[in-house]
PDB file of C-alpha atoms and ligand atoms in Angstrom:
ATOM      1  CA  UNK A   1     137.196 113.998  56.187  1.00 95.00           C
ATOM      2  CA  UNK A   2     139.536 116.650  54.827  1.00 98.00           C
ATOM      3  CA  UNK A   3     137.419 117.837  51.897  1.00 98.00           C
ATOM      4  CA  UNK A   4     133.877 117.501  53.246  1.00 98.00           C
ATOM      5  CA  UNK A   5     131.494 119.880  51.496  1.00 96.00           C
ATOM      6  CA  UNK A   6     134.039 120.875  48.816  1.00 98.00           C
ATOM      7  CA  UNK A   7     133.484 120.480  45.093  1.00 98.00           C
ATOM      8  CA  UNK A   8     136.348 119.376  42.844  1.00 98.00           C
ATOM      9  CA  UNK A   9     136.671 119.470  39.058  1.00 98.00           C
ATOM     10  CA  UNK A  10     139.341 117.106  37.748  1.00 98.00           C
ATOM     11  CA  UNK A  11     140.411 117.132  34.102  1.00 98.00           C
ATOM     12  CA  UNK A  12     141.537 113.859  32.528  1.00 98.00           C
ATOM     13  CA  UNK A  13     139.887 111.821  35.287  1.00 98.00           C
ATOM     14  CA  UNK A  14     139.190 108.786  33.103  1.00 98.00           C
ATOM     15  CA  UNK A  15     142.391 106.942  34.066  1.00 97.00           C
ATOM     16  CA  UNK A  16     145.818 107.140  35.654  1.00 98.00           C
ATOM     17  CA  UNK A  17     146.626 109.998  38.019  1.00 98.00           C
ATOM     18  CA  UNK A  18     143.373 111.898  37.332  1.00 98.00           C
ATOM     19  CA  UNK A  19     141.295 108.854  38.234  1.00 98.00           C
ATOM     20  CA  UNK A  20     143.247 108.354  41.470  1.00 98.00           C
ATOM     21  CA  UNK A  21     142.845 112.048  42.373  1.00 98.00           C
ATOM     22  CA  UNK A  22     139.076 111.891  41.759  1.00 98.00           C
ATOM     23  CA  UNK A  23     138.695 108.792  43.948  1.00 98.00           C
ATOM     24  CA  UNK A  24     140.961 110.155  46.699  1.00 98.00           C
ATOM     25  CA  UNK A  25     139.143 113.506  46.846  1.00 98.00           C
ATOM     26  CA  UNK A  26     135.771 111.766  46.933  1.00 98.00           C
ATOM     27  CA  UNK A  27     136.963 109.511  49.761  1.00 98.00           C
ATOM     28  CA  UNK A  28     137.770 112.690  51.718  1.00 98.00           C
ATOM     29  CA  UNK A  29     134.212 113.915  51.221  1.00 98.00           C
ATOM     30  CA  UNK A  30     134.460 116.102  48.102  1.00 98.00           C
ATOM     31  CA  UNK A  31     131.765 116.174  45.433  1.00 98.00           C
ATOM     32  CA  UNK A  32     133.581 115.336  42.198  1.00 98.00           C
ATOM     33  CA  UNK A  33     133.110 116.387  38.596  1.00 98.00           C
ATOM     34  CA  UNK A  34     135.194 113.836  36.714  1.00 98.00           C
ATOM     35  CA  UNK A  35     136.072 114.940  33.184  1.00 98.00           C
ATOM     36  CA  UNK A  36     137.072 112.726  30.307  1.00 98.00           C
ATOM     37  CA  UNK A  37     137.636 113.489  26.672  1.00 97.00           C
ATOM     38  CA  UNK A  38     137.348 110.851  23.955  1.00 95.00           C
ATOM     39  CA  UNK A  39     137.499 108.284  26.770  1.00 95.00           C
ATOM     40  CA  UNK A  40     134.651 109.766  28.817  1.00 96.00           C
ATOM     41  CA  UNK A  41     133.482 106.210  29.634  1.00 97.00           C
ATOM     42  CA  UNK A  42     136.422 106.006  32.054  1.00 98.00           C
ATOM     43  CA  UNK A  43     135.250 109.173  33.816  1.00 98.00           C
ATOM     44  CA  UNK A  44     131.726 107.760  33.990  1.00 98.00           C
ATOM     45  CA  UNK A  45     133.133 104.644  35.626  1.00 98.00           C
ATOM     46  CA  UNK A  46     134.934 106.787  38.233  1.00 98.00           C
ATOM     47  CA  UNK A  47     131.728 108.734  38.961  1.00 98.00           C
ATOM     48  CA  UNK A  48     129.766 105.482  39.279  1.00 98.00           C
ATOM     49  CA  UNK A  49     132.287 104.103  41.777  1.00 98.00           C
ATOM     50  CA  UNK A  50     132.080 107.263  43.862  1.00 98.00           C
ATOM     51  CA  UNK A  51     128.280 107.256  43.906  1.00 98.00           C
ATOM     52  CA  UNK A  52     128.193 103.530  44.738  1.00 98.00           C
ATOM     53  CA  UNK A  53     130.487 104.292  47.674  1.00 97.00           C
ATOM     54  CA  UNK A  54     128.007 106.858  48.980  1.00 97.00           C
ATOM     55  CA  UNK A  55     129.688 109.970  47.538  1.00 98.00           C
ATOM     56  CA  UNK A  56     128.559 112.579  45.052  1.00 98.00           C
ATOM     57  CA  UNK A  57     129.895 112.710  41.508  1.00 98.00           C
ATOM     58  CA  UNK A  58     129.159 113.767  37.985  1.00 97.00           C
ATOM     59  CA  UNK A  59     131.006 112.726  34.814  1.00 98.00           C
ATOM     60  CA  UNK A  60     131.252 114.934  31.746  1.00 98.00           C
ATOM     61  CA  UNK A  61     133.029 115.048  28.426  1.00 97.00           C
ATOM     62  CA  UNK A  62     135.351 118.026  28.166  1.00 98.00           C
ATOM     63  CA  UNK A  63     138.235 118.575  25.797  1.00 98.00           C
ATOM     64  CA  UNK A  64     140.438 121.025  27.693  1.00 98.00           C
ATOM     65  CA  UNK A  65     141.314 122.758  24.405  1.00 98.00           C
ATOM     66  CA  UNK A  66     137.693 123.842  23.998  1.00 98.00           C
ATOM     67  CA  UNK A  67     136.564 126.896  25.993  1.00 98.00           C
ATOM     68  CA  UNK A  68     132.864 126.232  25.290  1.00 98.00           C
ATOM     69  CA  UNK A  69     133.092 122.730  26.758  1.00 98.00           C
ATOM     70  CA  UNK A  70     134.807 124.082  29.883  1.00 98.00           C
ATOM     71  CA  UNK A  71     132.112 126.753  30.262  1.00 98.00           C
ATOM     72  CA  UNK A  72     129.527 123.962  30.055  1.00 98.00           C
ATOM     73  CA  UNK A  73     131.341 122.089  32.834  1.00 98.00           C
ATOM     74  CA  UNK A  74     131.297 125.169  35.055  1.00 98.00           C
ATOM     75  CA  UNK A  75     127.563 125.667  34.424  1.00 98.00           C
ATOM     76  CA  UNK A  76     126.837 122.012  35.229  1.00 98.00           C
ATOM     77  CA  UNK A  77     128.968 122.145  38.379  1.00 98.00           C
ATOM     78  CA  UNK A  78     127.186 125.239  39.654  1.00 98.00           C
ATOM     79  CA  UNK A  79     123.765 123.786  38.841  1.00 98.00           C
ATOM     80  CA  UNK A  80     124.505 120.538  40.612  1.00 97.00           C
ATOM     81  CA  UNK A  81     126.672 121.680  43.541  1.00 97.00           C
ATOM     82  CA  UNK A  82     126.355 125.489  43.748  1.00 97.00           C
ATOM     83  CA  UNK A  83     130.116 126.188  43.933  1.00 96.00           C
ATOM     84  CA  UNK A  84     133.519 125.027  42.718  1.00 98.00           C
ATOM     85  CA  UNK A  85     136.253 124.840  45.326  1.00 98.00           C
ATOM     86  CA  UNK A  86     139.002 122.746  43.752  1.00 98.00           C
ATOM     87  CA  UNK A  87     140.340 122.516  40.182  1.00 98.00           C
ATOM     88  CA  UNK A  88     142.896 119.867  39.277  1.00 99.00           C
ATOM     89  CA  UNK A  89     144.503 120.450  35.895  1.00 98.00           C
ATOM     90  CA  UNK A  90     145.625 116.919  35.181  1.00 98.00           C
ATOM     91  CA  UNK A  91     144.868 116.294  31.476  1.00 98.00           C
ATOM     92  CA  UNK A  92     148.066 115.719  29.540  1.00 98.00           C
ATOM     93  CA  UNK A  93     149.531 113.972  26.523  1.00 97.00           C
ATOM     94  CA  UNK A  94     152.947 113.119  25.094  1.00 96.00           C
ATOM     95  CA  UNK A  95     154.090 113.108  21.446  1.00 97.00           C
ATOM     96  CA  UNK A  96     157.769 112.248  21.874  1.00 95.00           C
ATOM     97  CA  UNK A  97     160.435 112.838  19.247  1.00 96.00           C
ATOM     98  CA  UNK A  98     163.943 114.244  19.108  1.00 97.00           C
ATOM     99  CA  UNK A  99     163.950 117.949  18.254  1.00 98.00           C
ATOM    100  CA  UNK A 100     165.268 117.523  14.694  1.00 98.00           C
ATOM    101  CA  UNK A 101     162.476 115.029  13.956  1.00 98.00           C
ATOM    102  CA  UNK A 102     159.666 116.699  15.889  1.00 98.00           C
ATOM    103  CA  UNK A 103     156.935 118.053  13.642  1.00 98.00           C
ATOM    104  CA  UNK A 104     155.183 121.358  14.255  1.00 98.00           C
ATOM    105  CA  UNK A 105     151.985 119.383  14.765  1.00 98.00           C
ATOM    106  CA  UNK A 106     153.594 117.296  17.510  1.00 98.00           C
ATOM    107  CA  UNK A 107     154.796 120.495  19.191  1.00 98.00           C
ATOM    108  CA  UNK A 108     151.444 122.280  18.892  1.00 98.00           C
ATOM    109  CA  UNK A 109     149.270 119.337  19.943  1.00 98.00           C
ATOM    110  CA  UNK A 110     151.138 118.902  23.226  1.00 98.00           C
ATOM    111  CA  UNK A 111     151.174 122.647  23.932  1.00 98.00           C
ATOM    112  CA  UNK A 112     147.458 122.862  23.179  1.00 98.00           C
ATOM    113  CA  UNK A 113     146.384 120.106  25.569  1.00 98.00           C
ATOM    114  CA  UNK A 114     148.959 120.480  28.339  1.00 98.00           C
ATOM    115  CA  UNK A 115     149.421 124.248  28.512  1.00 98.00           C
ATOM    116  CA  UNK A 116     146.568 126.012  26.712  1.00 98.00           C
ATOM    117  CA  UNK A 117     144.152 123.559  28.347  1.00 98.00           C
ATOM    118  CA  UNK A 118     145.344 124.504  31.832  1.00 98.00           C
ATOM    119  CA  UNK A 119     145.202 128.204  30.903  1.00 98.00           C
ATOM    120  CA  UNK A 120     141.579 127.917  29.730  1.00 98.00           C
ATOM    121  CA  UNK A 121     140.365 126.043  32.810  1.00 98.00           C
ATOM    122  CA  UNK A 122     142.247 128.458  35.100  1.00 98.00           C
ATOM    123  CA  UNK A 123     140.673 131.386  33.275  1.00 98.00           C
ATOM    124  CA  UNK A 124     137.124 130.027  33.283  1.00 98.00           C
ATOM    125  CA  UNK A 125     136.901 128.007  36.502  1.00 98.00           C
ATOM    126  CA  UNK A 126     139.469 130.147  38.336  1.00 98.00           C
ATOM    127  CA  UNK A 127     137.240 133.146  37.636  1.00 97.00           C
ATOM    128  CA  UNK A 128     134.428 131.459  39.557  1.00 98.00           C
ATOM    129  CA  UNK A 129     136.798 130.887  42.519  1.00 98.00           C
ATOM    130  CA  UNK A 130     137.853 134.530  42.256  1.00 95.00           C
ATOM    131  CA  UNK A 131     134.193 135.553  42.606  1.00 96.00           C
ATOM    132  CA  UNK A 132     133.734 133.110  45.514  1.00 97.00           C
ATOM    133  CA  UNK A 133     136.888 134.528  47.154  1.00 97.00           C
ATOM    134  CA  UNK A 134     138.110 130.993  47.852  1.00 98.00           C
ATOM    135  CA  UNK A 135     139.510 128.095  45.916  1.00 98.00           C
ATOM    136  CA  UNK A 136     142.363 125.711  45.247  1.00 98.00           C
ATOM    137  CA  UNK A 137     143.970 125.123  41.868  1.00 99.00           C
ATOM    138  CA  UNK A 138     146.370 122.202  41.543  1.00 99.00           C
ATOM    139  CA  UNK A 139     148.296 121.836  38.308  1.00 99.00           C
ATOM    140  CA  UNK A 140     149.966 118.585  37.362  1.00 98.00           C
ATOM    141  CA  UNK A 141     153.370 119.496  35.938  1.00 98.00           C
ATOM    142  CA  UNK A 142     156.253 117.021  35.713  1.00 98.00           C
ATOM    143  CA  UNK A 143     159.853 116.656  36.820  1.00 98.00           C
ATOM    144  CA  UNK A 144     160.794 116.993  33.139  1.00 97.00           C
ATOM    145  CA  UNK A 145     159.497 120.570  33.309  1.00 98.00           C
ATOM    146  CA  UNK A 146     162.291 121.169  35.823  1.00 98.00           C
ATOM    147  CA  UNK A 147     165.118 119.042  34.415  1.00 95.00           C
ATOM    148  CA  UNK A 148     164.300 118.473  30.699  1.00 96.00           C
ATOM    149  CA  UNK A 149     164.251 115.079  28.998  1.00 93.00           C
ATOM    150  CA  UNK A 150     165.646 113.946  25.632  1.00 93.00           C
ATOM    151  CA  UNK A 151     162.815 113.346  23.158  1.00 94.00           C
ATOM    152  CA  UNK A 152     160.358 115.517  25.057  1.00 96.00           C
ATOM    153  CA  UNK A 153     161.052 119.122  23.984  1.00 98.00           C
ATOM    154  CA  UNK A 154     157.317 119.728  23.503  1.00 98.00           C
ATOM    155  CA  UNK A 155     156.224 117.959  26.700  1.00 98.00           C
ATOM    156  CA  UNK A 156     158.952 119.381  28.968  1.00 98.00           C
ATOM    157  CA  UNK A 157     158.322 122.908  27.607  1.00 98.00           C
ATOM    158  CA  UNK A 158     154.601 122.533  28.292  1.00 99.00           C
ATOM    159  CA  UNK A 159     155.298 121.300  31.823  1.00 98.00           C
ATOM    160  CA  UNK A 160     157.773 124.159  32.466  1.00 99.00           C
ATOM    161  CA  UNK A 161     155.049 126.461  31.139  1.00 99.00           C
ATOM    162  CA  UNK A 162     152.631 125.001  33.681  1.00 98.00           C
ATOM    163  CA  UNK A 163     155.033 126.113  36.417  1.00 98.00           C
ATOM    164  CA  UNK A 164     155.030 129.680  35.027  1.00 98.00           C
ATOM    165  CA  UNK A 165     151.233 129.602  34.842  1.00 99.00           C
ATOM    166  CA  UNK A 166     151.058 128.289  38.422  1.00 99.00           C
ATOM    167  CA  UNK A 167     153.245 131.054  39.847  1.00 98.00           C
ATOM    168  CA  UNK A 168     151.532 133.823  37.877  1.00 98.00           C
ATOM    169  CA  UNK A 169     148.030 132.631  38.789  1.00 98.00           C
ATOM    170  CA  UNK A 170     149.153 132.233  42.420  1.00 98.00           C
ATOM    171  CA  UNK A 171     150.196 135.905  42.444  1.00 98.00           C
ATOM    172  CA  UNK A 172     147.101 137.130  40.570  1.00 98.00           C
ATOM    173  CA  UNK A 173     144.633 135.177  42.720  1.00 98.00           C
ATOM    174  CA  UNK A 174     146.280 135.396  46.161  1.00 98.00           C
ATOM    175  CA  UNK A 175     144.327 138.487  47.217  1.00 98.00           C
ATOM    176  CA  UNK A 176     141.102 136.565  46.649  1.00 97.00           C
ATOM    177  CA  UNK A 177     141.947 133.583  48.817  1.00 97.00           C
ATOM    178  CA  UNK A 178     142.666 131.263  45.893  1.00 98.00           C
ATOM    179  CA  UNK A 179     145.868 129.228  46.131  1.00 98.00           C
ATOM    180  CA  UNK A 180     147.581 127.771  43.069  1.00 99.00           C
ATOM    181  CA  UNK A 181     150.204 125.052  43.332  1.00 99.00           C
ATOM    182  CA  UNK A 182     151.800 122.466  41.076  1.00 99.00           C
ATOM    183  CA  UNK A 183     152.738 118.858  41.591  1.00 99.00           C
ATOM    184  CA  UNK A 184     155.679 117.561  39.599  1.00 98.00           C
ATOM    185  CA  UNK A 185     155.400 113.763  39.459  1.00 98.00           C
ATOM    186  CA  UNK A 186     158.429 111.702  38.505  1.00 98.00           C
ATOM    187  CA  UNK A 187     158.052 108.220  37.026  1.00 97.00           C
ATOM    188  CA  UNK A 188     154.511 107.103  37.894  1.00 97.00           C
ATOM    189  CA  UNK A 189     153.082 103.744  36.757  1.00 95.00           C
ATOM    190  CA  UNK A 190     150.202 104.683  34.393  1.00 95.00           C
ATOM    191  CA  UNK A 191     149.274 104.019  30.766  1.00 93.00           C
ATOM    192  CA  UNK A 192     151.384 107.066  29.814  1.00 91.00           C
ATOM    193  CA  UNK A 193     154.595 105.459  31.093  1.00 92.00           C
ATOM    194  CA  UNK A 194     153.535 101.903  30.179  1.00 92.00           C
ATOM    195  CA  UNK A 195     153.936 102.923  26.507  1.00 88.00           C
ATOM    196  CA  UNK A 196     157.642 103.801  26.983  1.00 88.00           C
ATOM    197  CA  UNK A 197     160.252 101.442  25.506  1.00 88.00           C
ATOM    198  CA  UNK A 198     161.751  99.071  28.127  1.00 92.00           C
ATOM    199  CA  UNK A 199     165.185 100.725  27.758  1.00 90.00           C
ATOM    200  CA  UNK A 200     163.703 104.153  28.605  1.00 87.00           C
ATOM    201  CA  UNK A 201     161.888 102.721  31.627  1.00 92.00           C
ATOM    202  CA  UNK A 202     165.118 101.162  32.934  1.00 93.00           C
ATOM    203  CA  UNK A 203     167.031 104.399  32.326  1.00 90.00           C
ATOM    204  CA  UNK A 204     164.363 106.444  34.137  1.00 91.00           C
ATOM    205  CA  UNK A 205     164.212 104.048  37.082  1.00 95.00           C
ATOM    206  CA  UNK A 206     167.989 104.270  37.494  1.00 96.00           C
ATOM    207  CA  UNK A 207     167.465 107.981  38.296  1.00 96.00           C
ATOM    208  CA  UNK A 208     165.049 107.273  41.157  1.00 98.00           C
ATOM    209  CA  UNK A 209     166.784 107.003  44.556  1.00 98.00           C
ATOM    210  CA  UNK A 210     163.751 105.186  46.021  1.00 98.00           C
ATOM    211  CA  UNK A 211     164.279 102.595  43.268  1.00 96.00           C
ATOM    212  CA  UNK A 212     160.699 102.072  42.081  1.00 97.00           C
ATOM    213  CA  UNK A 213     158.008 103.877  40.096  1.00 97.00           C
ATOM    214  CA  UNK A 214     155.439 105.871  42.051  1.00 98.00           C
ATOM    215  CA  UNK A 215     151.742 105.023  42.081  1.00 98.00           C
ATOM    216  CA  UNK A 216     148.907 107.338  40.998  1.00 98.00           C
ATOM    217  CA  UNK A 217     147.627 107.151  44.596  1.00 98.00           C
ATOM    218  CA  UNK A 218     150.911 108.581  45.909  1.00 98.00           C
ATOM    219  CA  UNK A 219     150.374 111.630  43.676  1.00 98.00           C
ATOM    220  CA  UNK A 220     146.683 111.816  44.609  1.00 98.00           C
ATOM    221  CA  UNK A 221     147.462 112.056  48.330  1.00 98.00           C
ATOM    222  CA  UNK A 222     149.540 115.187  47.709  1.00 99.00           C
ATOM    223  CA  UNK A 223     146.704 116.685  45.650  1.00 99.00           C
ATOM    224  CA  UNK A 224     144.327 116.025  48.567  1.00 99.00           C
ATOM    225  CA  UNK A 225     146.792 117.716  50.928  1.00 98.00           C
ATOM    226  CA  UNK A 226     147.097 120.796  48.682  1.00 98.00           C
ATOM    227  CA  UNK A 227     143.291 121.016  48.413  1.00 98.00           C
ATOM    228  CA  UNK A 228     142.788 120.683  52.177  1.00 98.00           C
ATOM    229  CA  UNK A 229     142.943 123.225  55.006  1.00 98.00           C
ATOM    230  CA  UNK A 230     146.318 121.720  55.952  1.00 98.00           C
ATOM    231  CA  UNK A 231     147.804 123.593  52.960  1.00 98.00           C
ATOM    232  CA  UNK A 232     146.153 126.960  53.717  1.00 98.00           C
ATOM    233  CA  UNK A 233     149.472 128.877  53.727  1.00 98.00           C
ATOM    234  CA  UNK A 234     151.008 127.270  50.630  1.00 98.00           C
ATOM    235  CA  UNK A 235     150.757 128.927  47.215  1.00 98.00           C
ATOM    236  CA  UNK A 236     152.895 129.203  44.077  1.00 98.00           C
ATOM    237  CA  UNK A 237     154.843 126.049  44.959  1.00 98.00           C
ATOM    238  CA  UNK A 238     155.982 123.066  42.938  1.00 98.00           C
ATOM    239  CA  UNK A 239     155.994 119.842  44.946  1.00 98.00           C
ATOM    240  CA  UNK A 240     157.980 116.978  43.454  1.00 98.00           C
ATOM    241  CA  UNK A 241     156.483 113.527  43.989  1.00 98.00           C
ATOM    242  CA  UNK A 242     159.339 111.687  42.373  1.00 98.00           C
ATOM    243  CA  UNK A 243     161.066 109.260  44.745  1.00 98.00           C
ATOM    244  CA  UNK A 244     163.952 111.714  45.052  1.00 98.00           C
ATOM    245  CA  UNK A 245     164.647 112.012  41.302  1.00 97.00           C
ATOM    246  CA  UNK A 246     164.970 115.808  41.231  1.00 96.00           C
ATOM    247  CA  UNK A 247     166.964 116.469  44.407  1.00 95.00           C
TER     248      UNK A 247
HETATM  249  P1  LIG B 301     147.154 109.031  31.220  1.00 92.63           P
HETATM  250  O1  LIG B 301     147.527 108.969  29.784  1.00 92.63           O
HETATM  251  O2  LIG B 301     146.884 107.774  31.964  1.00 92.63           O
HETATM  252  O3  LIG B 301     145.900 110.015  31.406  1.00 92.63           O
HETATM  253  C1  LIG B 301     145.827 111.242  30.726  1.00 92.63           C
HETATM  254  C2  LIG B 301     144.454 111.844  30.897  1.00 92.63           C
HETATM  255  O4  LIG B 301     144.390 113.067  30.131  1.00 92.63           O
HETATM  256  C3  LIG B 301     143.342 110.942  30.360  1.00 92.63           C
HETATM  257  O5  LIG B 301     142.261 110.961  31.255  1.00 92.63           O
HETATM  258  C4  LIG B 301     142.924 111.625  29.051  1.00 92.63           C
HETATM  259  O6  LIG B 301     141.560 111.466  28.740  1.00 92.63           O
HETATM  260  C5  LIG B 301     143.184 113.075  29.381  1.00 92.63           C
HETATM  261  N1  LIG B 301     143.296 113.898  28.174  1.00 92.63           N
HETATM  262  C6  LIG B 301     144.150 113.758  27.139  1.00 92.63           C
HETATM  263  N2  LIG B 301     143.895 114.692  26.198  1.00 92.63           N
HETATM  264  C7  LIG B 301     142.843 115.435  26.669  1.00 92.63           C
HETATM  265  C8  LIG B 301     142.131 116.553  26.167  1.00 92.63           C
HETATM  266  N3  LIG B 301     142.418 117.103  24.975  1.00 92.63           N
HETATM  267  N4  LIG B 301     141.127 117.061  26.920  1.00 92.63           N
HETATM  268  C9  LIG B 301     140.815 116.516  28.116  1.00 92.63           C
HETATM  269  N5  LIG B 301     141.453 115.466  28.641  1.00 92.63           N
HETATM  270  C10 LIG B 301     142.464 114.928  27.924  1.00 92.63           C
HETATM  271  O7  LIG B 301     148.328 109.852  31.910  1.00 92.63           O
HETATM  272  P2  LIG B 301     148.794 109.980  33.441  1.00 92.63           P
HETATM  273  O8  LIG B 301     150.098 109.326  33.550  1.00 92.63           O
HETATM  274  O9  LIG B 301     147.710 109.656  34.370  1.00 92.63           O
HETATM  275  O10 LIG B 301     149.097 111.556  33.468  1.00 92.63           O
HETATM  276  C11 LIG B 301     148.257 112.488  34.096  1.00 92.63           C
HETATM  277  C12 LIG B 301     149.023 113.799  34.186  1.00 92.63           C
HETATM  278  O11 LIG B 301     150.216 113.605  34.934  1.00 92.63           O
HETATM  279  C13 LIG B 301     149.457 114.352  32.834  1.00 92.63           C
HETATM  280  O12 LIG B 301     149.368 115.764  32.842  1.00 92.63           O
HETATM  281  C14 LIG B 301     150.898 113.923  32.752  1.00 92.63           C
HETATM  282  O13 LIG B 301     151.637 114.752  31.904  1.00 92.63           O
HETATM  283  C15 LIG B 301     151.320 114.056  34.199  1.00 92.63           C
HETATM  284  N6  LIG B 301     152.506 113.284  34.556  1.00 92.63           N
HETATM  285  C16 LIG B 301     152.519 111.930  34.480  1.00 92.63           C
HETATM  286  C17 LIG B 301     153.668 111.239  34.838  1.00 92.63           C
HETATM  287  C18 LIG B 301     153.772 109.739  34.786  1.00 92.63           C
HETATM  288  O14 LIG B 301     154.865 109.227  35.027  1.00 92.63           O
HETATM  289  N7  LIG B 301     152.722 109.017  34.505  1.00 92.63           N
HETATM  290  C19 LIG B 301     154.790 111.950  35.255  1.00 92.63           C
HETATM  291  C20 LIG B 301     154.741 113.320  35.332  1.00 92.63           C
HETATM  292  C21 LIG B 301     153.582 113.983  34.988  1.00 92.63           C
END
């Protein structure tokens, strides 16, 4: 098992990619703290499945915009497991609109969850890894942070920001044995993409050389790799899991 004895905190673990990452890390032996927000019941379901399968897991409510809630997660993780080895910044939202129609609220809401949220968890939980002199931070960016996307000025800017955060944290934390990498998924079949109009889905799929959407599990396997000893010499990187979309 690649993550035996490690402890992983996963934001937005109630569904989609976060859920798949939590289950995949647990199946490789990690103790998991699965975080949900308003939909914490989903995270509780993930934790239940892990425990029923013989693993160790805890579910908690944490809005990534709220530093106090993240501090509480760190305290609970340390109480229960004694260390935190892996942080997956997965929580994310979209509020799509063309730039001329996009409201300031739509801009700010997406920035707050997607970018400030990852900053706060990196600051608070990353600090614990810094003290431990070991750790893995994996940020879920997006291919639209690399290539842009009409209707997603807020989302693509937040995901490009995640890449800047990843590279800066990678440089700041490298001397302490903490690696920081990003995954940029392409078109992955989750509730987030299910909501897209059919025409947008068809247009997106036409950009994917492999000709199909990815699955949350295909993203999760890369997160497991980045968290494992196999990725010990990789930091500050952005790995596209996109069926060839960005090449
Ligand atoms: P999803 O909508 O299925 O899940 C999003 C998760 O984020 C949920 O668990 C939700 O509870 C959580 N969340 C939302 N707001 C939160 C907040 N304020 N505090 C804490 N948690 C919050 O989406 P998904 O498709 O699984 O996406 C997961 C991540 O992957 C996101 O960062 C998304 O931007 C990114 N991504 C997804 C795709 C895709 O095609 N699905 C592509 C590229 C990147």
